[in-house]
XYZ file of C-alpha atoms in Angstrom:
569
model
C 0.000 0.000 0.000
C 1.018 3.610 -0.876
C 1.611 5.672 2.725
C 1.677 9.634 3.080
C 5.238 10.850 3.254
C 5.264 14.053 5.538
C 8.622 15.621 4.398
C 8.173 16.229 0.621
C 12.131 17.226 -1.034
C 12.687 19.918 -3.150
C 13.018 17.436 -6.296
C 10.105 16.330 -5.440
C 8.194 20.025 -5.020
C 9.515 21.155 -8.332
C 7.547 18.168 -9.872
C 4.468 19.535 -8.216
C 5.104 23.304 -9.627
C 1.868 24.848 -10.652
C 1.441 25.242 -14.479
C 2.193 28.203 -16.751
C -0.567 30.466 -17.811
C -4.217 31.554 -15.706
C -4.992 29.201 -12.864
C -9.104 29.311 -12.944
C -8.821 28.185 -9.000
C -7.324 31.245 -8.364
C -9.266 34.949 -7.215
C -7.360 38.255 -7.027
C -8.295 40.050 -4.237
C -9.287 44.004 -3.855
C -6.293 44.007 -1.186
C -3.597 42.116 -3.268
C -3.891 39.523 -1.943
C -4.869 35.805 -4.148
C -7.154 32.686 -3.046
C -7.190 29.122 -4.321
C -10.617 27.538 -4.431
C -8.938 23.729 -4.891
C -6.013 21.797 -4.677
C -3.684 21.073 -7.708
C -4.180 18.898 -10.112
C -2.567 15.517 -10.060
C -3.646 13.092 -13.466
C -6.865 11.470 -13.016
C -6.578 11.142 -9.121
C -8.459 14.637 -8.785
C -11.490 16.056 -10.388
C -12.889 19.696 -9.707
C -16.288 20.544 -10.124
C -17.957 17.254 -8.776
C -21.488 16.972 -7.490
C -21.839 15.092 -4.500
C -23.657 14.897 -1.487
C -26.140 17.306 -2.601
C -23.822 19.663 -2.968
C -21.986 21.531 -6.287
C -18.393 22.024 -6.964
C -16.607 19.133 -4.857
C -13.316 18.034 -5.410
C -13.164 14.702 -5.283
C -9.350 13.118 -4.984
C -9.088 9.178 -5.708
C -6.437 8.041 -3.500
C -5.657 4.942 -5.583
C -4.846 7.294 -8.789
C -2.553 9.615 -6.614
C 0.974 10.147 -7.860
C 2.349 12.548 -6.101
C 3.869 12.270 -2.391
C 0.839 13.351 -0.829
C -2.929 14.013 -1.813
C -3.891 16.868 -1.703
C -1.176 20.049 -2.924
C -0.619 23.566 -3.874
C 2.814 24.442 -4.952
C 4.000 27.518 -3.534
C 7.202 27.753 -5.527
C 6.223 31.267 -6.790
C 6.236 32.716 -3.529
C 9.973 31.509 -2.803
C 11.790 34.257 -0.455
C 8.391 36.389 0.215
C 6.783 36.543 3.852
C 3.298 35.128 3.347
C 0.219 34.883 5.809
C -1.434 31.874 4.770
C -5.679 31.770 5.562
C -7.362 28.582 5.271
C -11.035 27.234 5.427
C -12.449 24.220 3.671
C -15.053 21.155 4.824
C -13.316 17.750 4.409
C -15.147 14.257 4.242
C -12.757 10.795 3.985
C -14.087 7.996 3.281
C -12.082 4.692 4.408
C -12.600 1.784 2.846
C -12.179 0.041 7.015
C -13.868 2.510 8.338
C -10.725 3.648 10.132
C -10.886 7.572 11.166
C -7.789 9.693 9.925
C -5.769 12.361 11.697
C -5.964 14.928 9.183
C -2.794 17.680 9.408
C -2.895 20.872 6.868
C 1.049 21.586 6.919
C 3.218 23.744 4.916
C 6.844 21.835 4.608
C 9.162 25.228 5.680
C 11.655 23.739 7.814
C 13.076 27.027 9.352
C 9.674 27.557 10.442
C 9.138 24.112 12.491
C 6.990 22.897 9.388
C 3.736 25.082 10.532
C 0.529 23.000 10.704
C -2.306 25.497 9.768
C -4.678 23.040 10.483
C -5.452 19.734 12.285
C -8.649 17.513 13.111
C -9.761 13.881 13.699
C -11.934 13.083 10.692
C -14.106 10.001 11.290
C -14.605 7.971 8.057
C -17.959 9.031 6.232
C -18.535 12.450 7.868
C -17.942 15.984 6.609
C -15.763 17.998 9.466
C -15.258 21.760 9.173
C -11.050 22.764 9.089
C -9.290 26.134 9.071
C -6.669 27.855 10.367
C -4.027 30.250 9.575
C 0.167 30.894 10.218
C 2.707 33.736 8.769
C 6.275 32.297 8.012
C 8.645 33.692 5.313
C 9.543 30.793 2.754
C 13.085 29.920 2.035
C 12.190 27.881 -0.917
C 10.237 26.093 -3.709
C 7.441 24.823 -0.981
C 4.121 23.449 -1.010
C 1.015 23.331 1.479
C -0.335 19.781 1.294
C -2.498 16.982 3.686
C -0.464 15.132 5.813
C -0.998 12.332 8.500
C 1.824 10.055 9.838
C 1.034 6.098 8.245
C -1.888 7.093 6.508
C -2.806 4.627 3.703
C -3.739 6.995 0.651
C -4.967 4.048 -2.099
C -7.607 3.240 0.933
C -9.592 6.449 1.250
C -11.221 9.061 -1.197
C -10.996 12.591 -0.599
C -14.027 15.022 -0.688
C -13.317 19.005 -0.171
C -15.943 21.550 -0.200
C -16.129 24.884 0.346
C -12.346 25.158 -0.040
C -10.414 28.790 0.162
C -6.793 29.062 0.909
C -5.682 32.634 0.858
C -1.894 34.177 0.189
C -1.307 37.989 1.368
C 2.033 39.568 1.270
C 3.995 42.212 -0.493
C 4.579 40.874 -4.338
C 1.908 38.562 -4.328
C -1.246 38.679 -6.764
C -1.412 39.759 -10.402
C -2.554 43.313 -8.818
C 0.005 43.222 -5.582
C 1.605 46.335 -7.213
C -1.807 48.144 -8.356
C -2.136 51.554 -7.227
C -3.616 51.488 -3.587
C -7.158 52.288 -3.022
C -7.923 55.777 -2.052
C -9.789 55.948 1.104
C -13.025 57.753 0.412
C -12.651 55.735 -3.008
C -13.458 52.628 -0.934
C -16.312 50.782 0.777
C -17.195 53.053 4.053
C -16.430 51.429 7.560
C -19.322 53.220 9.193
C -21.761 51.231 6.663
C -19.910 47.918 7.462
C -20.354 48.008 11.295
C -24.146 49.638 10.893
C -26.466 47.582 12.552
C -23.147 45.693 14.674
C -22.500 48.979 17.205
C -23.579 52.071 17.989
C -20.499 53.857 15.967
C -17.885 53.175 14.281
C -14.808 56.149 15.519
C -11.894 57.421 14.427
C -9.800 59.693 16.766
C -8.132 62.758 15.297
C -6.778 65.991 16.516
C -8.083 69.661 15.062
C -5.149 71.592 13.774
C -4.092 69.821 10.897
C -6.433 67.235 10.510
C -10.142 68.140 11.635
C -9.724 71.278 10.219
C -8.877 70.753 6.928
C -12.171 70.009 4.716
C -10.624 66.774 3.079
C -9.452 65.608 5.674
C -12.695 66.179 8.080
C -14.642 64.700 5.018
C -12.444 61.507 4.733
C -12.904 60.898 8.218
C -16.848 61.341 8.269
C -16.961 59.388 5.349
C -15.677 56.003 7.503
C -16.294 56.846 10.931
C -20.239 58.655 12.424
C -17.949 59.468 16.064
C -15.155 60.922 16.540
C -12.794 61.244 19.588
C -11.145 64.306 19.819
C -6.937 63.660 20.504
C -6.307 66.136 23.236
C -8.471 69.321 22.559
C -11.002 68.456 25.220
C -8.481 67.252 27.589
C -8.317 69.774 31.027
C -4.882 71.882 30.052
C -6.512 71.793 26.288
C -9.727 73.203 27.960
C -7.603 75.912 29.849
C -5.914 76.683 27.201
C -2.338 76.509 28.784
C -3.620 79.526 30.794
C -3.433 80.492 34.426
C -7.050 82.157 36.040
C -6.631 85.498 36.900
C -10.248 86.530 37.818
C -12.092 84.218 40.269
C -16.183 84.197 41.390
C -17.800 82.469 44.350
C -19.523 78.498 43.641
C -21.243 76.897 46.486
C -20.797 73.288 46.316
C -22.342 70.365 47.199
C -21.601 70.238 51.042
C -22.953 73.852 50.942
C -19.915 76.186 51.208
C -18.559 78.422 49.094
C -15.490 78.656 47.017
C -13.230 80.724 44.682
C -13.311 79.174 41.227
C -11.653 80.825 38.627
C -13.772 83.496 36.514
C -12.231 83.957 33.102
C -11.587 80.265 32.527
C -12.350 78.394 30.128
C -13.782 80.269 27.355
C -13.443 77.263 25.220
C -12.442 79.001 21.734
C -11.317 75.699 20.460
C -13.748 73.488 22.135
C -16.344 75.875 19.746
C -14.732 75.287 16.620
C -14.115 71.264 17.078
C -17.720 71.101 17.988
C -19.453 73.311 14.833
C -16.264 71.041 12.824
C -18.543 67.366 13.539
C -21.896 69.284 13.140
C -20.713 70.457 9.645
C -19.470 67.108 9.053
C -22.396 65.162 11.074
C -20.538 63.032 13.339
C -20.606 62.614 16.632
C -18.178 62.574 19.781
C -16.742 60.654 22.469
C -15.427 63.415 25.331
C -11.797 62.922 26.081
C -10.692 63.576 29.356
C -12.846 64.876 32.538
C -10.335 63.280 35.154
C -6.700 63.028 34.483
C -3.479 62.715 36.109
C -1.657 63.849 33.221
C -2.681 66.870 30.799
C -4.200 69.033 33.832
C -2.457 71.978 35.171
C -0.838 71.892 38.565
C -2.363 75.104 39.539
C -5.807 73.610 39.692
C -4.614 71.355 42.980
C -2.753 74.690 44.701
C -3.969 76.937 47.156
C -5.569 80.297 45.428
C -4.388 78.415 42.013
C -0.936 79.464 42.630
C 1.385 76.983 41.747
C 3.786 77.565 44.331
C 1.593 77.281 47.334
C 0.207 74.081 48.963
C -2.161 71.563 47.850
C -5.769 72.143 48.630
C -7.901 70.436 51.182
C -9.609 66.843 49.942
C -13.049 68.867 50.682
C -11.916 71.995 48.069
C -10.618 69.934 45.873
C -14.089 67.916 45.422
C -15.438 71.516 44.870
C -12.663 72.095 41.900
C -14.044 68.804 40.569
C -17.566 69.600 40.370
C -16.931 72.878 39.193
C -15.052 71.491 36.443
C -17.353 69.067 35.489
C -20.596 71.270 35.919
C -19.005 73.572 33.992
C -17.960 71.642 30.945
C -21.409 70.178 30.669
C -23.073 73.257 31.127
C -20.866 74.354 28.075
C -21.600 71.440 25.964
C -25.327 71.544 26.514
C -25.773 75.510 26.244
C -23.707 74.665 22.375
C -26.427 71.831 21.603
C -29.145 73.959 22.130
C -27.735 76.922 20.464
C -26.184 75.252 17.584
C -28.080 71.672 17.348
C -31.267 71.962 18.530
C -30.465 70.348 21.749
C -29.065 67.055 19.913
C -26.273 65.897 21.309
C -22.818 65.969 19.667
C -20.988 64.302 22.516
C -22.560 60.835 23.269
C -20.037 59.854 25.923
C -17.336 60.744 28.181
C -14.388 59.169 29.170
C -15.210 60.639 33.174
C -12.079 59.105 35.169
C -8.818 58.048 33.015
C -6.022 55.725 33.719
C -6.315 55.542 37.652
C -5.448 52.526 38.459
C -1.949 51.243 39.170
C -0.023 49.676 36.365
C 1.151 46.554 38.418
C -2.198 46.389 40.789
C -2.669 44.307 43.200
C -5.084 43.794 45.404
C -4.059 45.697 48.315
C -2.388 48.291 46.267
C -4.267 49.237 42.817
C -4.810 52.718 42.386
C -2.067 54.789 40.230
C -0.445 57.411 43.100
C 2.867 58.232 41.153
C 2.537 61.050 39.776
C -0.799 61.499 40.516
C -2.276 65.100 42.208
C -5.940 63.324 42.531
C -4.502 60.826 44.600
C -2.231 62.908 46.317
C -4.902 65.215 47.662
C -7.607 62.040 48.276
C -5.206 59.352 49.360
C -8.043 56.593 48.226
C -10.499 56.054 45.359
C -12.841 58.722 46.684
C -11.995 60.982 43.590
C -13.026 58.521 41.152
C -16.385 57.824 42.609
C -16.952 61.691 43.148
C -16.220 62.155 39.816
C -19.110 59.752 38.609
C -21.508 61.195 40.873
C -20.742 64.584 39.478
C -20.918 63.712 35.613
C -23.916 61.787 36.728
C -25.552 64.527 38.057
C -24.768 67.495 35.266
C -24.584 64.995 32.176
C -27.574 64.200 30.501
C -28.588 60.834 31.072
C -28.497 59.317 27.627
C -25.057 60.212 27.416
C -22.752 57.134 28.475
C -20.035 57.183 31.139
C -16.976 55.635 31.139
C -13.925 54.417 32.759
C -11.068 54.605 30.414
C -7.635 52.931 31.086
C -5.042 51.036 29.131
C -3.324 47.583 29.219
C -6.847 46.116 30.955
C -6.317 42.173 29.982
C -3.163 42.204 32.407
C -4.773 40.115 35.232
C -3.841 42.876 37.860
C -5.226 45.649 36.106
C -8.607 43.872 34.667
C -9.070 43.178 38.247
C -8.631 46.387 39.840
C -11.019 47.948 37.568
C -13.889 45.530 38.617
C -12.874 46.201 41.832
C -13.798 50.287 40.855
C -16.588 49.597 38.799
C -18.172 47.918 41.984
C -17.533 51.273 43.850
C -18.817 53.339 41.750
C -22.226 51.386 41.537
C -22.246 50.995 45.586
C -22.543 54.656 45.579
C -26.404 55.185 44.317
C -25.494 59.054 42.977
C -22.922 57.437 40.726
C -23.734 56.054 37.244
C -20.676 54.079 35.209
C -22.092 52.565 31.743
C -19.438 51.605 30.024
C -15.494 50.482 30.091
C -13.348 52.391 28.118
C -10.478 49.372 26.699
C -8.147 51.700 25.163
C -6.691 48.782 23.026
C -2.786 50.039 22.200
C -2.009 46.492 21.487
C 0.683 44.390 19.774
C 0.917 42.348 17.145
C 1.389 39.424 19.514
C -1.041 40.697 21.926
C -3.451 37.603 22.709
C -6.828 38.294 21.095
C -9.224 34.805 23.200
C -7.888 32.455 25.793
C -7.111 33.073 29.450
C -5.624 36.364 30.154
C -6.262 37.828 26.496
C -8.299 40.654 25.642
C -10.868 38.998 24.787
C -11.406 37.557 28.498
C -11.346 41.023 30.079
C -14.251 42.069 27.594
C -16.220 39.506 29.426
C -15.421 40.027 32.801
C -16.604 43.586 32.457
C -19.851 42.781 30.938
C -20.561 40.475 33.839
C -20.554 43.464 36.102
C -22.853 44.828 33.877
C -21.503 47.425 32.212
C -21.396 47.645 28.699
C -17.459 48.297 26.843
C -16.266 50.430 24.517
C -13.008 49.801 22.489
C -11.712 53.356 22.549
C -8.178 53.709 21.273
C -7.421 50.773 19.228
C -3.846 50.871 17.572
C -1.511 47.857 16.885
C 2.205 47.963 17.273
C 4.843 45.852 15.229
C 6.445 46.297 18.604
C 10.389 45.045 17.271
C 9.259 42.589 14.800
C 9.840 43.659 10.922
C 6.171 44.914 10.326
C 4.052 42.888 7.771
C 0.962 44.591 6.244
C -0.778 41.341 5.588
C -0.037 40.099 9.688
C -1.642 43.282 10.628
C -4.609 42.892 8.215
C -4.659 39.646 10.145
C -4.380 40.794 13.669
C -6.939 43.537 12.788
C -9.456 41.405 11.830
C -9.310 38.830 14.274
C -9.885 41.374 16.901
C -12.984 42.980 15.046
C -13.901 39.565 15.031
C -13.561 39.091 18.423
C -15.186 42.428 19.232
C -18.228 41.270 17.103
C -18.913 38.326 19.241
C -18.801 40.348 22.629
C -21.427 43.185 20.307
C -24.154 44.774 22.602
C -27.531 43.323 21.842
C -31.148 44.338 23.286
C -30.891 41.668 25.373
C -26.763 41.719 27.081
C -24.197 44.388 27.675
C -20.921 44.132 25.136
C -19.132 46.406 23.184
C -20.684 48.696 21.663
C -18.086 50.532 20.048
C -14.837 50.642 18.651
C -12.466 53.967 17.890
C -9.141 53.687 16.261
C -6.739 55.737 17.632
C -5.367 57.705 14.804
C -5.422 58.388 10.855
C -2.266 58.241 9.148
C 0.770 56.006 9.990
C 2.879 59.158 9.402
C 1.527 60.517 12.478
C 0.730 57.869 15.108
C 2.161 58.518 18.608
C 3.518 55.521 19.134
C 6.908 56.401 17.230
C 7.581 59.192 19.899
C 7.151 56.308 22.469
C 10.519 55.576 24.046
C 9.633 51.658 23.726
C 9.784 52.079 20.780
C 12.838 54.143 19.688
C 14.863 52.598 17.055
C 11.919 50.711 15.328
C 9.156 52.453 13.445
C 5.485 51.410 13.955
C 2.509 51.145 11.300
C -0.492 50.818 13.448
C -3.341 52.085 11.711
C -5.638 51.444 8.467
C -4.366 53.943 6.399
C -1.565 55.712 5.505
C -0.104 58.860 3.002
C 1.718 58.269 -0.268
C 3.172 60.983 -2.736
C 1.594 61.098 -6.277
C 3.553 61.758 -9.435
C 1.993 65.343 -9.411
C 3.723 66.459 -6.224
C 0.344 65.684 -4.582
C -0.437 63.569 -1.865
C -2.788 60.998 -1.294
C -4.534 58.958 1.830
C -5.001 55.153 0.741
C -5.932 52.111 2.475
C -3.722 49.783 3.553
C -4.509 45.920 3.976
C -5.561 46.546 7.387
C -7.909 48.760 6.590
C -9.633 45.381 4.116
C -9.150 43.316 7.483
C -11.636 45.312 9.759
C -13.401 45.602 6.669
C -13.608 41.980 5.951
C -15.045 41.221 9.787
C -17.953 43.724 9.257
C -19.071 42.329 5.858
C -18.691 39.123 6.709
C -20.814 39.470 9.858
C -23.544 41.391 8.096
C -23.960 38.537 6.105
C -24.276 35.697 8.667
């Protein structure tokens, strides 16, 4: 009897090479990249096109007629020396003439790589089973992705593949890899893709230079109905790097009153970022209330006067709901003005990054650096802060604890410990997590201790989560547009499962944190100094003109793919 061989040799590849001329199992892509919809041919052992089963279009492979080392092929000797993430699906049935079930491995034979297995399942004899699976590796030579299992008996079983897509992305690869890239309000809008999926889909961009330019401010309305502004509605943004010089009495909530300051803010750019979405009819996600960093360090001193004393815990809870009663009574008074009381800003990110970086349980709020918790020595800040926007925000607008790195185990749960705080204390209202999502390429998506299982451990407090400054980092690796496309979408995947319904909190929106590679923070990062980063789903090229251009990159076809494909299930 003829057994699989596992290890194929290069003689034996270049026997396998695909032929000259068009391949009909072969799609090009809009992104580049190319898809096979079968296996190679081999003489009369395989035959495309088959019906059977009730179903159209099987490929049916005779193991008895096989010639080549192993059943089922596709020579990847054109992509020789190119870094390739491979994507594979297909619905496998093996019938045995004993009966006999078959261990069923989907390999590609790149030794540097540890010979990857995309794919591997038990296949009884007789039934259909459902295989897929993916893996990036650079190939050093003239390789081939084939069917492998250790002993198997090939003349004793017949092959059946449905449904079959295996998927090559890379630079070089496809007919139309070197096609001019799509220009971004050229292409299919992200906003439409994810209609129906979350509330919004949002883009975060600063003013100067990007919101308010009109193609620029168009482009970004055209994929994204909410916005989050970078850092104009952060506290020293909203005091516009100024010190008060007039002040006028506020009584407070315990009933005395206190010296605020009287000529602050008079929110000229808050004004012109706000009439900037109505013009271009998206909305906004409020970006920062309370903040360690980006607030002045006059507004924790005695008579504002930086070199004086902190304040008292009890005037310092007045400064806070000044602050906040006084940016919502801003926002609102616009609305009504200028929208007819709609609102512009649907959220808020209230309280941001508070809690400790390596929390523990005894010890897991931030206090380096910290003036909040300098002044309150305990999480009373955070929970008076809630209480305030709870009590001057309207109450459709959501709430929201925002913090970074919240899948660390220490982290993910410190912030159930707050979120329980806040909702002990019945003036408080928290809807929503804010995951800020500056994540790595490597960054684990599901499983225990992955992003995906801090989603759900929110939600079971009962708050809903919003994604809210999603960037990926090639950290030190070489960056690979075709990984990223790959990381992007199996976190939009991920974030579609978790998707707030009528009936359970989830996520219920996603912002990325950026527009243009060129400009992403993450290369003034000191982490990572020495290697550039290409986070984001699009990026700038120069035209022959002198012009320049914003096109998608494959990333941008990744988060793409997830929406579509979800709309359609």
């Amino acid at each position: 009897m003829k057994k699989l061989i596992i290890f194929m040799t290069t003689v034996s590849l270049i026997l396998l090479a695909s032929c000259s001329g068009k391949d009909n199992r072969i799609t090009q892509n809009e992104d580049g990249s190319i898809t096979y919809s079968s296996v190679d041919k081999d003489g009369k052992a395989v035959k495309y096109n088959q019906s059977y089963d009730g179903f159209d279009n099987v490929t049916v492979i005779d193991g008895k007629n096989v010639k080549a080392l192993n059943p089922a092929n596709i020579s990847l000797a054109k992509y020789k020396n190119k870094d390739v993430l491979f994507e594979f699906s297909c619905d496998l049935k093996i019938v045995e003439e004993s009966g006999k079930d078959t261990d069923v491995i989907w390999m590609i034979n790149e030794v540097s790589a540890n010979m990857p297995q995309v794919a591997r399942e038990k296949v009884p004899s007789g039934e259909w089973v459902s295989m897929k699976g993916s893996v990036f590796i650079h190939l050093t030579g003239e390789q081939t992705f084939y069917i492998s299992s250790a002993g198997m008996h090939v003349d004793t079983r017949t092959f059946y593949l449905k449904n079959f897509k295996f998927t090559l992305a890379g630079e070089g690869i496809g007919a139309n890899a070197d096609a001019e890239p799509q220009i971004w309000t050229e292409a299919p809008q992200l906003k439409e893709a994810y209609k129906g999926i979350f509330d919004y889909f949002g883009i975060a961009t600063g003013f100067r230079g990007t919101f308010d330019q009109e193609d620029k401010a168009a482009g970004i309305a055209y994929h994204a109905d909410c916005i989050t502004a970078g850092n104009e509605f952060k506290p020293d943004f909203i005091f516009a790097n100024s010190r008060p010089k007039k002040f006028a009495d506020f009584v407070a909530e315990d009933g005395k009153t206190y010296q605020m300051p009287a000529d602050l803010p008079k929110f000229g750019g808050q004004k012109k970022f706000l009439e900037a979405c109505k013009a271009n009819g998206v909305k906004m996600r409020g970006h920062v209330l309370v903040w360690h960093s980006q607030t002045p360090n006059w507004f924790f001193k005695e008579d504002f006067d930086i070199s004086k004393s902190d304040v008292s815990r009890a005037e310092m809870k007045a400064r806070q709901e000044w602050y906040i009663k006084t940016v919502m009574d801003f926002v609102a008074d616009w609305e009504k003005e200028n929208n007819n009381g709609e609102h512009i800003i649907i959220a808020w990110d209230v309280v941001n990054e508070a809690v400790a970086d390596g929390a523990s349980v005894n010890n897991w709020l931030r206090s380096s650096k910290s003036k909040w918790y300098d002044i309150y020595k305990d999480a009373g800040f955070i929970v008076d802060a809630f209480r305030f926007a709870n009590k001057y925000a309207p109450a459709d607008v959501k709430l929201v604890y925002n913090d970074y790195g919240c899948y660390s185990p220490g982290k993910r749960t410190a912030i159930c410990t707050l979120i329980d705080l806040i909702k002990a204390d019945p003036e408080a209202r928290i809807d929503c997590v804010g995951m800020q999502a500056h994540v790595k390429i490597d960054t684990p998506v599901t499983g225990n201790n992955s992003f995906e299982h801090a989603v759900q451990e929110f939600l079971a407090k009962g708050v809903d989560v919003q994604v809210t400054e999603l960037d990926i980092a090639n950290g030190k690796n070489p960056y690979s547009p075709y990984l990223l496309k790959a990381k992007y979408k199996e976190f939009y995947q991920m974030f579609i499962r978790n998707r707030k319904t009528a009936d359970k909190n989830g996520i219920c929106g996603v912002t990325i944190w950026g527009l243009e590679d060129e400009h992403t923070w993450l290369n003034a990062q000191q982490e990572y100094k020495g290697y550039t980063q290409y986070p984001l789903l699009f990026k700038t090229v120069n035209k022959e003109d002198g012009s320049r251009e914003i096109v998608c990159k494959p990333a941008f076809f990744g988060v793409l793919e997830a929406g579509q494909e979800a709309s359609e299930n």
